[in-house]
Amino acid sequence: MFSTGEELSLFSEDGGEELEPLAVKVPRAYPKLVAKVICHNAPDRFALLYRLLWRIHSGERHVLQISADPDVICAMRYARAVDKVVYRMHAYVRFAEREIEGEKVFAAWHEPQHRVLRLAAPFFVDRFSNMEWLIATPFGTIAWRRGELIFGPPAARPAERGDEVLDELWTAYYRTTFNPARLRVKAMVAQMPKRHWNTMPETALIPDMVQTAGLRVEAMQSRTPDTPPRFAAAVTQRIAAKPPETGHAPLDVLRREVQECRLCPLHGPATQAVFGEGAPEASIMFVGEQPGDQEDLNGRPFVGPAGQIFDRALAEAGIERAKAYVTNAVKHFKFEPRGKRRVHMKPSAGEITKCRFWLRREIVAVRPKLVVALGATAMLGLTGQSVAVTKERGNVLFFDGLSILVTVHPSYILRLPEPDMAELEYGRFVADLKTAGQRLAAA
Ligand code: URA
């Protein structure tokens, strides 16, 4: 049975017929699709997923690959709509700071179009793990309390916006619903109706949990206020749970895997991840900022207007692009839709940091002798530190076993309004690339 996790029970309380479970082998893409489509508000979403499941079970195993199939078209449309709403939630939730019982807390009211709370939650946990926060929506509530993510019931739409609304949300949810003792019991009862308790082994734990819940709450209340290191530990644990950042994997594996990347929300609106390309063992690697509009559509780095300047400058500097490896610090296009246009937006430090996962792996796979950082984002992606590009351009910096030549991003030249200035800067860019070629020859 499909469930959004918001329904009261997986089994109906009023004695509805329980069906024999049917084991169905599905392609990997199916559960991924289900996870999104199920969050859509369309009343036919469950029927659609069941129909696809039934078709897979009845021999149409590859149905999801038929992009012209009406069911697949519809499911993909729902999935894309859900991705968009998750992205919007990440972008548009605004917290307001409150002080409740001497503790700093943050609250936000948000009205997503679909039931995306669970899909959207990891982003907020990652980004705001050192705050205590609550996001209330008409579909449910999430709160990050003392290093724990708690889902709660829907909130009523506040009559007005403003500070009082947020206070109300906190007093209503923070003090009651998010009392862990109460919430857990409620959730357990909701998921496992009592009439099933004696047939479910895990329910043996419930009485004990109920009994000790009061003690746990007391312990929580008597604890000294949380200090940053406690949260830092939680964050470190989560990071440690991810694959090691410098693990070695061949480029073609990474290129495939990056398409599944959900480390930050930029994958939502982007067409695809744009991975690096070029000679797999190139001695020189160029790192840009992020794919632009053309790159996003083509799936290749530096093929749009900035790419044209880059290609021209490379040729003038005597560097063959085919022998180099070209990539970006961030693998998804970040943009703002304006009418029919998609206007480039700078990736945030958080997005750049997340994407270092991929950049580092590319470096480990290619093992370049020299890396050319095209602009400040590239430097941040490569080193994790901000570097003044105008001050350091043309210099080679050594970082963590890497030799990095710093220069400007080609789009900086494109944006210069004065042709004379653009000409001058272009000449300096070519000179930097020539320096890179010389450093490489001498290495
Ligand atoms: N700008 C970049 O930084 N990278 C590209 O691939 C295209 C434009």
PDB file of N, CA and C in Angstrom, residues 7 51 105 116 134 141 156 191 207 215 232 249 256 336:
ATOM      1  N   GLU A   7      -0.958   9.835   6.539  1.00  0.00           N
ATOM      2  CA  GLU A   7      -2.194   9.173   6.914  1.00  0.00           C
ATOM      3  C   GLU A   7      -2.049   8.597   8.306  1.00  0.00           C
ATOM      4  N   ARG A  51      -1.062   1.363 -11.389  1.00  0.00           N
ATOM      5  CA  ARG A  51      -1.165   0.913 -12.788  1.00  0.00           C
ATOM      6  C   ARG A  51       0.236   0.606 -13.332  1.00  0.00           C
ATOM      7  N   VAL A 105      14.703  30.292  19.042  1.00  0.00           N
ATOM      8  CA  VAL A 105      14.105  29.338  18.112  1.00  0.00           C
ATOM      9  C   VAL A 105      13.719  30.079  16.838  1.00  0.00           C
ATOM     10  N   VAL A 116       5.416  17.964   0.125  1.00  0.00           N
ATOM     11  CA  VAL A 116       6.843  17.710  -0.057  1.00  0.00           C
ATOM     12  C   VAL A 116       7.662  17.790   1.236  1.00  0.00           C
ATOM     13  N   LEU A 134      11.313  25.310  13.326  1.00  0.00           N
ATOM     14  CA  LEU A 134      10.022  24.681  13.040  1.00  0.00           C
ATOM     15  C   LEU A 134       9.517  25.222  11.711  1.00  0.00           C
ATOM     16  N   THR A 141       4.019  19.386   9.796  1.00  0.00           N
ATOM     17  CA  THR A 141       4.992  20.283  10.417  1.00  0.00           C
ATOM     18  C   THR A 141       6.297  19.528  10.596  1.00  0.00           C
ATOM     19  N   ALA A 156      -2.984  24.762  11.141  1.00  0.00           N
ATOM     20  CA  ALA A 156      -4.057  25.536  10.518  1.00  0.00           C
ATOM     21  C   ALA A 156      -3.439  26.784   9.897  1.00  0.00           C
ATOM     22  N   GLN A 191       0.739   4.611  13.612  1.00  0.00           N
ATOM     23  CA  GLN A 191       1.289   3.690  12.624  1.00  0.00           C
ATOM     24  C   GLN A 191       0.915   2.239  12.904  1.00  0.00           C
ATOM     25  N   PRO A 207       5.476  -0.381  25.563  1.00  0.00           N
ATOM     26  CA  PRO A 207       5.185  -0.039  26.963  1.00  0.00           C
ATOM     27  C   PRO A 207       6.389   0.568  27.661  1.00  0.00           C
ATOM     28  N   LEU A 215      10.654  10.208  31.941  1.00  0.00           N
ATOM     29  CA  LEU A 215      12.020  10.371  32.444  1.00  0.00           C
ATOM     30  C   LEU A 215      12.899  11.039  31.400  1.00  0.00           C
ATOM     31  N   ALA A 232      27.892  20.452  16.450  1.00  0.00           N
ATOM     32  CA  ALA A 232      29.006  20.166  15.546  1.00  0.00           C
ATOM     33  C   ALA A 232      29.208  18.657  15.474  1.00  0.00           C
ATOM     34  N   ALA A 249      37.045   6.648  -7.915  1.00  0.00           N
ATOM     35  CA  ALA A 249      36.104   5.985  -8.819  1.00  0.00           C
ATOM     36  C   ALA A 249      36.418   6.473 -10.220  1.00  0.00           C
ATOM     37  N   ARG A 256      28.083   9.007 -14.252  1.00  0.00           N
ATOM     38  CA  ARG A 256      26.749   8.394 -14.102  1.00  0.00           C
ATOM     39  C   ARG A 256      26.147   8.765 -12.750  1.00  0.00           C
ATOM     40  N   GLU A 336      17.327  31.717 -12.235  1.00  0.00           N
ATOM     41  CA  GLU A 336      16.028  32.249 -11.822  1.00  0.00           C
ATOM     42  C   GLU A 336      15.205  32.394 -13.095  1.00  0.00           C
TER      43      GLU A 336
END
